[in-house]
Amino acid sequence: MDTRTGLPVVGMVGGGQLARMTHQAAISLGQSLRVLAANPDDGAALVAADVRLGDHTDLEALRAFAKGCDVVTFDHEHVPGEHIRALAAEGVTVHPSADALRYAQNKRAMRERLDELGIPVPRWWPVTDRRDIVGDVVVKAVSGGYDGRGVWLPSNLDSVPLGAGTELIAEERVPLRRELAALVARSPFGQVAAYPVVETVQRDGICVEVLAPAPGLPEERAVAAQQLAIRIATELGVVGLLAVELFEVDDGRLVVNELAMRPHNSGHWTIEGARTSQFEQHLRAVLDYPMGDTSMVAPAVAMANVLGGQPGGPSIDERLHHLFAEDPGVKVHLYGKQVRPGRKIGHVTVLGEDMEQVRARAVRAVARLRDGR
Amino acid sequence: MDTRTGLPVVGMVGGGQLARMTHQAAISLGQSLRVLAANPDDGAALVAADVRLGDHTDLEALRAFAKGCDVVTFDHEHVPGEHIRALAAEGVTVHPSADALRYAQNKRAMRERLDELGIPVPRWWPVTDRRDIVGDVVVKAVSGGYDGRGVWLPSNLDSVPLGAGTELIAEERVPLRRELAALVARSPFGQVAAYPVVETVQRDGICVEVLAPAPGLPEERAVAAQQLAIRIATELGVVGLLAVELFEVDDGRLVVNELAMRPHNSGHWTIEGARTSQFEQHLRAVLDYPMGDTSMVAPAVAMANVLGGQPGGPSIDERLHHLFAEDPGVKVHLYGKQVRPGRKIGHVTVLGEDMEQVRARAVRAVARLRDGR
């Protein structure tokens, strides 16, 4: 507890944009997020008052960081499970637990567990040899990948790092209608709150747009996706947010793609678009506060990621001026990152009545910020 | 400019809740607000990354603070005008300017100016002597008052500090229907954006509730209030936010009560209730970005201030648990302040379809936080 305010201290390991936006939510709850950042110019380190620098794989750094925190949580999946277990054994409250987080850290463990639970995932098998890569498959590193890294599509299966110490699986490609995401939050008490199911639009393995609610998704399929996410959160003992990335298969079935146990790109729309943002909800969950209202503020919400464009052209500040002049209603979130081509440097959100319109505005906004025109 | 991000640096003098909430808005715009706080445990100092400690009446402290800021602005009216002029003369961009801010700092200067402009204010006169306090009047200190301080109502006119060096005015009490507030933002370019006019409910000279939009206000009177605020902002050369506190008189006329040139309590509802919060709007205005959309997100929004209750009872954290259990849709903002009876320690906002319902929920929420039951 912070003795100055009488309110809890939440420590978040990782100083990226998720911690940055969680800090914004923490401020409303009377808190100041404590952040363990790798670098002083990490997105959250630029804006939070209580920043500790340290390596998230260093148990001593984690121990020092956790001291005085009411709960420790994460903005990424890269803290070794044995370190989380060590902290928990020493009395630190950590959410999600190592046992739960394992299924977000290890794609093989996740698939084995979901297979046991009878929850559909694409057919998969371990890869140790070139001969294991057969059929229409993608190959994935079992751990460490994100934003298209650690995933090899049919177009680049030649570059799979066989025999390089990277544990790999192959996964059959499913005949895909589109990708969806179901976001839920679960508290230690076991209360679960589910957000409306969204469509996530991917390009080159990176999420570029999120549409809330998923357009044209039949009500019973939306409920099925929420129930699936609630069941996974409960069975795996997740505390905090759980994002379930789903494939909506051509025949209408829902198949689990990946899990994340933290605020997730597919939930950024909730900052303006839902009564309770995913960042506030994650804090409420890990602190065992009752969950907040997940209902939408407008009938249609579109989120688009701002990717860094090619060097040159107007400065990011000039681009922002132009965007604001063009569309006074777009909400911009910039993460304080240096611009590099293809890097996620922010996102925009547009609320409205009509999905086609809000999506078009979001797409135009990110083009302005990316290309400066 | 922050060379790490390519985005501007805004310095805000004063470390209270207004700076705290402006910091939240700055983060979305890719910035980190620089705060000049009097104390390390001021609300904004607890949560901002770039906090300088110093006295806002010390020109040297202001000079050091301003260095490297693209623009300097304020969370209160207490910086001496001559210091603001000195900074401006040295090339610092300060918004609002000393010339504009004077009318928010000095109640007599404001009334003289509005009289010149033919803008209605209650009849007023200077007070130097007990004999000047006649009729049904309130007495106000010309400068330095807020939240009921520096104002003497008919019930306590005996305690007016005559001859104590405090410049005073008397103001005729007007037959009041209710109080309203019109909030606008103006950029250096001269663009003005007006928010929906709200009703402010006062108790003991402190604003306790804000209802947006003001219930039952005829459209033409709402437009008149907005036009009045736009005219004042333009005539006085305000850059940033201008809040115009208004009396709605029994005969329907609008009379100006006070002016503030900063984010204002009557605009806290905009954080969740408008497309662009007043805090983002203030940043956009002082940075000469185009103004954001001021339209409402829901038909009815109620804000209520959380005042500190009597000592004892459940902790603020326990009260928060109870409130969240009772009403999952209420949005809470706590300012990181020590609880003292009657002190503004936060606010809540409720959005919905029906004003009576959202107001009742907001009132119940602040009672829970104040009284713990």
XYZ file of C-alpha atoms in Angstrom:
746
model
C 0.000 0.000 0.000
C 1.085 3.525 -0.737
C 1.053 5.154 2.700
C 0.594 8.595 1.112
C -2.718 7.647 -0.497
C -3.940 4.518 1.307
C -4.262 2.815 -2.063
C -2.516 -0.261 -3.443
C 0.762 -0.357 -5.351
C 0.703 -2.405 -8.537
C 4.031 -3.375 -10.073
C 4.102 -4.124 -13.781
C 7.079 -5.943 -15.225
C 7.862 -4.511 -18.656
C 7.875 -0.887 -19.725
C 6.168 -0.963 -23.125
C 2.971 0.653 -24.322
C 0.799 -1.737 -22.323
C 2.387 -0.518 -19.091
C 2.169 3.041 -20.408
C -1.590 2.765 -20.913
C -2.042 0.831 -17.667
C -0.390 3.760 -15.881
C -3.038 6.089 -17.325
C -5.746 3.822 -15.906
C -3.970 3.478 -12.560
C -3.950 7.253 -12.108
C -7.769 7.340 -12.183
C -7.878 4.664 -9.486
C -5.699 6.848 -7.266
C -2.592 4.794 -7.913
C 0.751 5.242 -9.580
C 1.871 2.169 -11.472
C 5.362 0.953 -10.568
C 7.141 -0.115 -13.728
C 10.155 -2.401 -14.242
C 11.593 -1.166 -17.534
C 14.580 -2.467 -19.455
C 15.469 1.011 -20.760
C 14.857 4.558 -19.539
C 13.210 5.501 -22.833
C 10.707 2.641 -22.856
C 7.165 3.943 -23.477
C 6.047 3.578 -19.862
C 9.350 4.752 -18.401
C 8.864 8.104 -20.158
C 5.603 8.803 -18.336
C 5.443 6.921 -15.023
C 6.616 8.386 -11.723
C 7.901 5.143 -10.218
C 10.199 3.490 -12.739
C 12.814 0.919 -11.787
C 15.351 -0.134 -14.395
C 16.176 -3.792 -14.530
C 16.202 -7.022 -16.455
C 13.017 -9.065 -16.225
C 15.042 -12.287 -16.407
C 17.106 -11.289 -13.347
C 15.538 -12.730 -10.183
C 17.333 -10.244 -7.929
C 15.973 -7.335 -9.981
C 12.481 -8.827 -9.775
C 12.792 -9.314 -6.006
C 13.850 -5.710 -5.439
C 11.076 -4.514 -7.726
C 8.371 -6.553 -5.995
C 9.227 -5.201 -2.556
C 6.370 -2.956 -1.433
C 4.060 -3.963 -4.291
C 0.610 -5.262 -3.356
C 0.605 -7.269 -6.562
C 3.025 -7.843 -9.423
C 1.771 -8.299 -12.972
C 3.163 -8.171 -16.509
C 3.065 -6.253 -19.765
C 4.649 -9.201 -21.613
C 5.113 -12.964 -21.283
C 8.887 -13.081 -20.979
C 9.466 -13.450 -17.247
C 10.760 -16.994 -16.592
C 8.221 -19.160 -14.784
C 10.770 -20.250 -12.177
C 11.331 -16.623 -11.192
C 7.589 -16.082 -10.789
C 7.418 -19.235 -8.644
C 10.336 -18.004 -6.533
C 8.627 -14.671 -5.915
C 5.342 -16.362 -5.045
C 7.127 -18.726 -2.646
C 8.583 -15.677 -0.907
C 5.104 -14.252 -0.371
C 4.789 -11.905 -3.332
C 1.306 -11.812 -4.879
C 1.798 -12.358 -8.607
C -1.051 -12.353 -11.145
C -1.290 -14.230 -13.398
C 0.499 -17.087 -11.609
C 3.355 -19.006 -13.177
C 1.032 -22.003 -13.597
C -1.424 -19.967 -15.623
C 1.088 -17.843 -17.498
C 2.857 -20.981 -18.734
C 0.044 -21.447 -21.255
C 0.656 -18.002 -22.700
C 4.425 -18.519 -22.688
C 4.559 -21.952 -24.253
C 2.529 -22.645 -27.392
C 3.031 -26.374 -27.059
C 1.885 -26.526 -23.437
C -1.147 -24.428 -24.368
C -2.148 -26.767 -27.201
C -1.688 -29.867 -25.053
C -3.829 -28.367 -22.326
C -6.596 -27.203 -24.659
C -6.547 -30.641 -26.351
C -7.095 -32.207 -22.902
C -9.984 -29.823 -22.249
C -11.535 -30.664 -25.607
C -11.231 -27.035 -26.742
C -10.623 -26.869 -30.497
C -7.193 -25.814 -31.765
C -5.825 -26.423 -35.287
C -4.170 -29.838 -35.722
C -0.535 -29.485 -34.611
C 2.627 -31.521 -34.036
C 6.188 -30.922 -32.860
C 8.836 -30.091 -35.461
C 12.348 -31.378 -35.025
C 13.179 -32.119 -38.607
C 12.521 -30.800 -42.115
C 10.295 -33.881 -42.713
C 7.898 -32.660 -40.001
C 7.045 -29.647 -42.174
C 4.490 -31.176 -44.521
C 1.190 -30.037 -45.939
C -0.329 -26.577 -45.734
C 1.178 -25.513 -42.414
C 2.606 -22.647 -40.467
C 5.557 -23.243 -38.173
C 5.764 -21.469 -34.830
C 8.461 -21.127 -32.194
C 7.037 -22.596 -28.991
C 8.056 -19.488 -27.023
C 9.244 -15.939 -27.476
C 7.382 -14.851 -30.610
C 5.144 -11.815 -31.104
C 3.868 -9.547 -33.897
C 4.757 -12.046 -36.614
C 8.161 -12.905 -35.142
C 8.608 -16.616 -34.372
C 6.054 -17.548 -37.028
C 6.910 -18.941 -40.447
C 4.257 -18.855 -43.146
C 4.224 -21.064 -46.269
C 6.055 -18.273 -48.103
C 9.114 -18.442 -45.831
C 9.211 -21.982 -44.477
C 12.747 -22.255 -45.904
C 13.988 -19.998 -43.131
C 12.647 -22.076 -40.214
C 15.603 -22.306 -37.777
C 15.801 -26.095 -37.524
C 18.381 -27.508 -35.156
C 19.158 -24.067 -33.730
C 17.830 -24.841 -30.263
C 14.421 -23.248 -30.970
C 11.575 -25.557 -30.014
C 9.071 -25.581 -32.882
C 5.600 -26.802 -33.738
C 3.793 -27.093 -37.059
C 0.132 -26.185 -37.265
C -2.279 -27.047 -40.032
C -3.688 -23.960 -41.699
C -7.419 -23.831 -41.283
C -9.789 -22.520 -43.980
C -10.225 -19.135 -42.457
C -13.128 -16.746 -42.697
C -11.448 -14.221 -40.419
C -9.793 -13.787 -37.024
C -11.664 -12.871 -33.866
C -10.613 -12.118 -30.316
C -12.479 -12.709 -27.072
C -11.237 -10.694 -24.106
C -12.181 -11.537 -20.538
C -10.915 -10.539 -17.109
C -10.970 -12.798 -14.088
C -10.406 -11.885 -10.454
C -8.902 -14.071 -7.705
C -12.419 -14.284 -6.301
C -13.377 -15.921 -9.609
C -15.554 -13.163 -11.025
C -15.258 -13.017 -14.805
C -16.218 -10.118 -17.081
C -16.363 -10.577 -20.859
C -15.990 -7.854 -23.495
C -17.866 -7.884 -26.789
C -16.101 -10.171 -29.291
C -14.076 -8.288 -31.906
C -12.701 -8.938 -35.364
C -8.952 -8.541 -35.683
C -7.663 -7.744 -39.147
C -4.126 -8.994 -39.740
C -1.568 -8.046 -42.364
C 1.817 -9.791 -42.602
C 1.185 -11.397 -39.238
C 0.577 -8.044 -37.521
C -2.803 -6.887 -36.250
C -3.627 -3.719 -38.174
C -7.285 -3.131 -37.292
C -9.777 -4.208 -34.648
C -13.525 -3.894 -35.219
C -15.849 -3.913 -32.213
C -18.181 -5.645 -32.201
C -17.109 -8.157 -34.894
C -19.311 -7.179 -37.852
C -22.036 -9.644 -38.741
C -21.073 -12.151 -36.059
C -24.181 -14.133 -35.140
C -25.170 -13.557 -31.516
C -24.899 -17.249 -30.585
C -21.376 -17.446 -32.018
C -20.366 -14.311 -30.104
C -21.708 -15.871 -26.908
C -19.902 -19.124 -27.721
C -16.624 -17.221 -28.106
C -17.153 -15.453 -24.776
C -18.009 -18.721 -23.056
C -14.911 -20.330 -24.542
C -12.753 -17.524 -23.153
C -14.455 -17.691 -19.753
C -13.928 -21.461 -19.648
C -10.243 -21.142 -20.544
C -9.701 -18.372 -17.968
C -11.366 -20.504 -15.308
C -9.730 -23.833 -16.228
C -6.250 -22.288 -16.432
C -6.758 -20.227 -13.284
C -5.997 -16.928 -15.014
C -6.149 -13.794 -12.869
C -6.163 -10.571 -14.847
C -6.951 -10.272 -18.513
C -7.077 -13.205 -20.903
C -7.195 -12.504 -24.641
C -8.183 -15.525 -26.719
C -7.244 -15.107 -30.376
C -9.650 -17.173 -32.453
C -10.040 -18.372 -36.016
C -13.561 -18.225 -37.351
C -13.418 -21.163 -39.742
C -15.368 -21.228 -43.030
C -17.874 -23.693 -41.597
C -18.541 -21.311 -38.669
C -16.557 -23.198 -36.012
C -14.318 -21.294 -33.575
C -10.756 -22.532 -33.159
C -8.242 -21.140 -30.686
C -5.132 -19.577 -32.214
C -3.203 -18.024 -29.303
C -3.636 -16.858 -25.703
C -2.319 -13.733 -23.994
C -2.647 -12.946 -20.283
C -2.275 -9.187 -20.171
C -3.788 -6.118 -21.843
C -3.888 -6.983 -25.526
C -3.823 -5.061 -28.793
C -7.291 -6.430 -29.578
C -8.596 -4.568 -26.506
C -7.161 -1.079 -27.110
C -10.546 0.025 -28.464
C -11.954 -0.274 -24.926
C -10.147 2.898 -23.740
C -12.783 5.085 -25.376
C -15.140 2.404 -26.662
C -16.168 0.549 -23.501
C -17.362 1.745 -20.110
C -14.303 0.119 -18.521
C -11.018 0.026 -20.407
C -9.068 -3.222 -20.505
C -6.270 -1.468 -18.611
C -8.524 -0.499 -15.716
C -10.087 -3.952 -15.861
C -6.690 -5.651 -15.585
C -5.881 -3.545 -12.520
C -9.271 -4.309 -10.992
C -8.788 -8.011 -11.630
C -5.282 -8.357 -10.209
C -6.316 -6.275 -7.169
C -9.491 -8.344 -6.663
C -11.754 -5.335 -7.058
C -15.169 -6.164 -8.524
C -15.023 -6.085 -12.335
C -16.182 -3.039 -14.308
C -18.949 -2.725 -16.874
C -17.734 -4.041 -20.262
C -20.542 -2.635 -22.359
C -19.835 -0.498 -25.399
C -20.135 3.288 -25.413
C -21.111 3.450 -29.113
C -22.579 0.965 -31.587
C -19.398 0.747 -33.687
C -15.763 1.183 -32.674
C -12.725 0.786 -34.919
C -9.131 0.700 -33.723
C -6.173 0.813 -36.104
C -2.504 0.479 -35.272
C -0.115 3.221 -36.307
C 2.927 1.600 -37.872
C 6.117 3.537 -38.477
C 6.482 4.650 -42.107
C 9.514 5.208 -44.297
C 12.018 7.844 -43.142
C 11.582 11.418 -44.356
C 8.572 13.627 -44.838
C 6.800 15.674 -42.194
C 7.616 15.165 -38.503
C 5.254 13.093 -36.390
C 4.084 16.322 -34.748
C 3.195 17.889 -38.116
C 1.352 14.710 -39.081
C -0.651 14.951 -35.890
C -1.634 18.544 -36.743
C -2.859 17.452 -40.166
C -4.779 14.500 -38.770
C -6.506 16.607 -36.114
C -7.471 19.187 -38.730
C -8.948 16.481 -40.935
C -10.808 14.503 -38.287
C -11.508 16.230 -34.945
C -13.137 13.084 -33.568
C -10.334 10.545 -33.961
C -8.644 9.553 -30.696
C -4.883 9.185 -30.935
C -2.557 7.187 -28.705
C 1.156 7.542 -29.297
C 3.560 5.362 -27.362
C 6.628 7.606 -27.206
C 8.591 5.292 -29.499
C 11.164 6.206 -32.097
C 9.645 5.727 -35.551
C 10.959 2.680 -37.417
C 9.313 1.239 -40.541
C 6.664 -1.302 -39.561
C 7.015 -0.702 -35.822
C 3.813 -0.203 -33.813
C 4.201 3.368 -32.572
C 0.612 4.039 -31.579
C -3.013 3.445 -32.364
C -6.156 5.403 -33.158
C -9.761 4.768 -32.182
C -12.925 6.049 -33.828
C -16.428 5.694 -32.344
C -19.662 6.038 -34.235
C -22.892 4.578 -35.479
C -21.702 2.825 -38.609
C -18.814 0.356 -38.784
C -17.866 1.083 -42.394
C -17.558 4.776 -41.622
C -15.583 4.472 -38.402
C -13.281 1.905 -40.006
C -12.620 4.148 -42.999
C -11.807 7.051 -40.679
C -9.433 4.934 -38.596
C -7.659 3.634 -41.694
C -7.282 7.141 -43.108
C -5.963 8.402 -39.764
C -3.215 5.811 -39.517
C -2.255 6.410 -43.161
C -1.788 10.108 -42.348
C 0.396 9.295 -39.372
C 2.350 6.614 -41.242
C 2.853 8.301 -44.594
C 2.427 11.952 -43.672
C -0.099 12.581 -46.418
C 10.557 19.245 -28.192
C 11.350 15.924 -26.605
C 14.162 14.601 -28.776
C 13.317 11.022 -27.795
C 9.815 11.234 -29.236
C 9.789 14.219 -31.604
C 6.774 15.554 -29.737
C 6.315 18.774 -27.771
C 7.026 19.305 -24.079
C 4.245 21.044 -22.163
C 5.093 22.462 -18.762
C 2.247 22.921 -16.295
C 2.780 25.126 -13.264
C 1.005 23.575 -10.300
C 0.868 19.938 -9.266
C -2.747 19.417 -8.282
C -5.435 17.180 -9.708
C -5.786 19.282 -12.838
C -2.155 18.646 -13.730
C -2.621 15.008 -12.719
C -5.469 14.548 -15.200
C -3.713 16.632 -17.860
C -0.795 14.213 -17.576
C -3.142 11.330 -18.377
C -4.254 13.175 -21.517
C -0.696 14.113 -22.465
C 0.337 10.450 -22.436
C -2.166 9.669 -25.207
C -0.730 12.487 -27.316
C 2.731 10.925 -27.004
C 3.880 13.442 -24.434
C 4.901 13.486 -20.814
C 3.663 16.540 -18.968
C 6.375 18.446 -17.083
C 4.987 19.560 -13.745
C 6.137 22.294 -11.361
C 4.862 21.085 -8.008
C 5.120 22.742 -4.622
C 5.358 19.391 -2.808
C 6.527 15.900 -3.780
C 3.194 14.406 -2.734
C 1.015 16.752 -4.791
C -1.466 14.782 -6.906
C 0.409 15.225 -10.170
C 3.826 14.806 -8.598
C 2.826 11.297 -7.512
C 2.196 10.157 -11.078
C 4.201 12.241 -13.569
C 7.672 11.307 -14.775
C 9.033 14.834 -15.106
C 8.356 16.655 -11.855
C 10.281 19.743 -10.762
C 9.790 20.998 -7.232
C 9.564 24.734 -6.819
C 7.547 27.731 -5.795
C 5.284 29.184 -8.472
C 5.887 32.677 -7.096
C 9.677 32.338 -7.540
C 10.741 33.714 -10.926
C 14.015 31.789 -10.898
C 12.145 28.518 -10.314
C 9.764 29.380 -13.156
C 12.674 30.213 -15.483
C 14.436 26.938 -14.776
C 11.175 25.069 -15.196
C 10.335 26.703 -18.528
C 13.677 25.826 -20.085
C 13.057 23.199 -22.756
C 9.276 23.531 -22.639
C 7.506 24.247 -25.926
C 4.763 25.947 -23.955
C 4.110 26.715 -20.296
C 0.582 26.645 -18.899
C -1.110 26.491 -15.487
C -3.239 24.322 -13.232
C -4.130 27.353 -11.071
C -4.275 31.157 -11.262
C -1.639 31.973 -8.669
C 1.449 32.751 -10.765
C 2.125 36.511 -10.540
C 1.425 38.314 -13.806
C 4.804 40.069 -13.737
C 6.561 36.684 -13.694
C 4.526 35.514 -16.684
C 5.443 38.740 -18.497
C 9.117 38.246 -17.634
C 9.075 34.712 -19.051
C 7.291 35.848 -22.210
C 9.782 38.693 -22.661
C 12.571 36.099 -22.489
C 10.983 34.114 -25.315
C 9.011 31.508 -23.385
C 5.635 30.674 -24.927
C 3.082 30.985 -22.112
C -0.643 30.259 -22.533
C -2.803 31.873 -21.360
C -0.840 35.133 -21.457
C -0.512 37.421 -18.448
C -2.864 39.892 -20.127
C -5.596 37.276 -20.444
C -4.965 35.515 -17.143
C -5.311 38.818 -15.289
C -9.078 38.556 -15.731
C -9.123 35.165 -14.018
C -6.772 36.380 -11.278
C -8.481 39.610 -10.418
C -12.234 39.667 -9.894
C -12.354 43.443 -10.036
C -10.431 43.680 -13.322
C -12.691 40.997 -14.779
C -15.869 42.866 -13.822
C -14.550 46.160 -15.147
C -13.641 44.529 -18.439
C -16.952 42.703 -18.832
C -18.800 45.945 -17.955
C -16.866 47.645 -20.788
C -17.832 44.857 -23.158
C -21.481 45.105 -22.126
C -21.460 41.520 -20.867
C -23.829 41.154 -17.897
C -22.376 40.637 -14.423
C -24.186 41.190 -11.115
C -24.052 44.779 -9.881
C -20.820 45.197 -7.899
C -18.727 47.824 -6.110
C -15.447 48.001 -4.215
C -15.525 47.426 -0.465
C -13.181 49.381 1.757
C -15.418 49.974 4.703
C -18.211 48.271 6.640
C -20.626 50.823 5.151
C -19.968 49.425 1.669
C -21.564 46.128 2.733
C -25.223 46.962 2.287
C -28.202 45.133 0.870
C -28.393 41.465 -0.110
C -24.772 40.978 -1.137
C -21.872 38.574 -1.124
C -18.380 39.887 -0.518
C -15.431 38.469 -2.447
C -11.689 38.842 -2.179
C -10.496 40.292 -5.481
C -7.804 37.624 -5.784
C -6.725 34.291 -4.320
C -10.059 32.630 -3.516
C -11.317 29.221 -4.590
C -13.803 26.529 -3.479
C -15.685 28.923 -1.230
C -12.555 30.502 0.229
C -12.384 34.259 -0.246
C -16.155 34.503 -0.451
C -18.402 35.746 2.367
C -22.104 34.953 2.196
C -24.847 36.865 4.072
C -24.491 34.310 6.894
C -20.873 35.221 7.614
C -20.461 38.818 6.499
C -19.295 39.610 10.026
C -16.019 37.845 9.307
C -15.107 39.875 6.196
C -11.447 40.864 6.752
C -11.834 44.616 6.422
C -8.660 46.680 6.651
C -6.473 43.587 6.543
C -4.928 44.369 3.169
C -7.319 42.132 1.267
C -8.886 43.955 -1.688
C -12.624 43.267 -1.631
C -15.714 43.758 -3.726
C -19.394 43.442 -2.887
C -21.747 41.862 -5.367
C -25.514 42.061 -5.382
C -27.104 38.640 -5.062
C -29.178 37.852 -8.099
C -32.491 35.933 -7.937
C -31.002 32.661 -9.000
C -32.625 29.766 -10.803
C -29.386 27.801 -10.857
C -25.724 27.949 -11.860
C -24.437 26.968 -15.277
C -20.985 26.712 -16.808
C -19.900 27.227 -20.408
C -16.521 25.719 -21.298
C -14.643 26.662 -24.449
C -11.098 26.211 -25.711
C -9.319 28.658 -27.966
C -6.085 28.159 -29.873
C -3.475 30.808 -30.785
C -4.751 30.472 -34.348
C -8.113 31.631 -32.966
C -10.060 28.417 -33.414
C -12.648 28.021 -30.653
C -14.431 24.825 -29.619
C -17.394 24.934 -27.237
C -18.628 22.124 -24.995
C -22.286 21.549 -24.180
C -23.407 23.899 -21.396
C -23.701 22.201 -18.004
C -25.495 22.808 -14.729
C -23.230 23.078 -11.701
C -24.810 22.242 -8.378
C -23.185 24.063 -5.453
C -23.315 23.380 -1.749
C -21.601 25.690 0.774
C -19.811 27.418 -2.080
C -18.329 24.167 -3.379
C -19.362 22.538 -6.631
C -20.750 19.111 -5.713
C -22.362 17.945 -8.959
C -22.207 18.760 -12.645
C -25.005 17.730 -15.016
C -24.274 17.575 -18.749
C -26.105 18.835 -20.631
C -27.852 21.268 -18.248
C -31.305 19.664 -17.812
C -34.155 21.519 -19.452
C -32.010 24.378 -20.713
C -33.707 25.828 -23.805
C -31.549 25.385 -26.908
C -31.369 29.124 -27.615
C -30.187 29.854 -24.076
C -27.528 27.120 -24.351
C -26.324 28.647 -27.604
C -26.343 32.100 -25.990
C -24.154 30.800 -23.154
C -21.714 29.244 -25.628
C -21.593 32.449 -27.674
C -20.982 34.453 -24.519
C -18.038 32.207 -23.611
C -16.661 32.367 -27.159
C -16.925 36.139 -27.142
C -15.150 36.436 -23.779
C -12.392 34.039 -24.881
C -11.877 36.039 -28.055
C -12.099 39.520 -26.506
C -9.733 38.623 -23.672
C -7.346 36.754 -25.969
C -7.551 33.528 -23.985
C -5.465 30.606 -25.273
C -6.348 27.280 -23.698
C -9.532 26.545 -21.820
C -11.912 29.189 -20.554
C -14.635 28.187 -18.105
C -17.362 30.779 -17.681
C -19.392 30.265 -14.507
C -22.866 31.661 -15.074
C -25.977 32.462 -13.088
C -29.225 31.585 -14.787
C -31.450 34.293 -13.340
C -35.137 33.735 -12.601
C -36.142 35.825 -15.613
C -33.984 33.623 -17.857
C -31.063 36.012 -18.320
C -27.482 34.774 -18.117
C -25.089 36.660 -15.866
C -21.372 35.942 -15.541
C -20.208 34.859 -12.096
C -16.526 33.931 -12.483
C -13.917 33.003 -15.101
C -11.225 30.324 -15.023
C -8.545 29.797 -17.673
C -7.542 26.184 -17.149
C -9.195 22.782 -16.916
C -12.145 23.305 -14.620
C -14.182 21.182 -12.230
C -17.260 21.811 -14.382
C -15.467 19.987 -17.246
C -14.358 16.802 -15.495
C -17.350 14.983 -17.000
C -15.691 15.304 -20.428
C -13.075 12.634 -19.622
C -15.578 9.883 -20.310
C -18.552 11.954 -21.419
C -17.213 13.854 -24.438
C -15.254 12.745 -27.483
C -12.395 15.018 -26.406
C -11.689 15.557 -22.725
C -11.103 19.092 -21.489
C -7.569 18.036 -20.530
C -6.705 16.915 -24.059
C -8.448 20.028 -25.394
C -6.359 22.315 -23.204
C -3.173 20.641 -24.482
C -4.387 20.893 -28.078
C -5.211 24.574 -27.593
C -1.950 25.663 -25.967
C 0.008 23.678 -28.591
C -2.045 25.180 -31.439
C -3.254 21.771 -32.616
C -6.694 21.846 -34.214
C -9.423 21.485 -31.571
C -11.066 18.121 -30.864
C -14.697 17.107 -31.177
C -16.657 18.332 -28.130
C -19.789 16.275 -28.691
C -21.192 14.062 -25.976
C -20.701 10.299 -25.861
C -24.029 9.643 -24.117
C -27.272 11.620 -23.749
C -26.815 12.230 -20.014
C -23.628 12.540 -17.965
C -23.402 13.295 -14.250
C -20.214 14.148 -12.385
C -20.036 14.379 -8.601
C -17.116 15.455 -6.465
C -15.828 13.104 -3.786
C -15.315 15.110 -0.618
C -13.346 13.731 2.290
C -15.583 12.411 5.091
C -15.156 12.234 8.836
C -12.188 10.215 10.132
C -12.709 6.534 10.910
C -14.618 3.794 9.178
C -13.445 1.664 6.279
C -10.282 2.616 4.371
C -10.629 4.399 1.051
C -9.574 1.145 -0.638
C -12.366 -0.814 1.072
C -14.857 1.881 0.095
C -13.728 1.547 -3.502
C -14.352 -2.213 -3.360
C -17.873 -1.649 -2.093
C -18.621 1.004 -4.672
C -17.390 -1.150 -7.550
C -19.483 -4.062 -6.302
C -22.575 -1.884 -6.145
C -22.160 -0.046 -9.458
C -19.834 -1.600 -12.066
C -20.440 1.299 -14.460
C -19.376 4.254 -12.322
C -16.032 5.811 -13.315
C -13.848 6.839 -10.410
C -11.057 9.398 -10.342
C -9.032 9.679 -7.158
C -6.429 12.409 -6.856
C -3.923 10.795 -4.514
C -4.767 13.210 -1.712
C -4.874 12.566 1.995
C -8.480 12.469 3.142
C -9.587 15.538 5.136
C -13.223 16.395 5.881
C -14.682 18.475 3.048
C -11.571 18.288 0.858
C -12.063 17.373 -2.820
C -10.240 14.055 -3.072
C -11.688 12.835 -6.352
C -14.733 12.669 -8.539
C -17.006 10.122 -10.185
C -18.726 10.185 -13.550
C -21.766 8.215 -14.694
C -22.980 8.031 -18.310
C -26.420 6.946 -19.427
C -29.686 7.705 -21.106
C -31.575 9.379 -18.269
C -30.274 12.307 -16.210
C -32.212 11.458 -13.057
C -30.768 7.956 -13.034
C -27.149 8.897 -13.734
C -27.322 11.706 -11.184
C -28.704 9.382 -8.510
C -25.936 6.864 -9.224
C -23.245 9.550 -9.022
C -24.621 10.886 -5.748
C -24.794 7.404 -4.250
C -21.231 6.680 -5.384
C -19.737 9.743 -3.727
C -21.703 9.046 -0.543
C -20.140 5.561 -0.439
C -16.657 6.995 -0.859
C -17.260 9.834 1.612
C -19.115 7.994 4.353
C -18.058 4.403 3.724
C -21.623 3.128 3.749
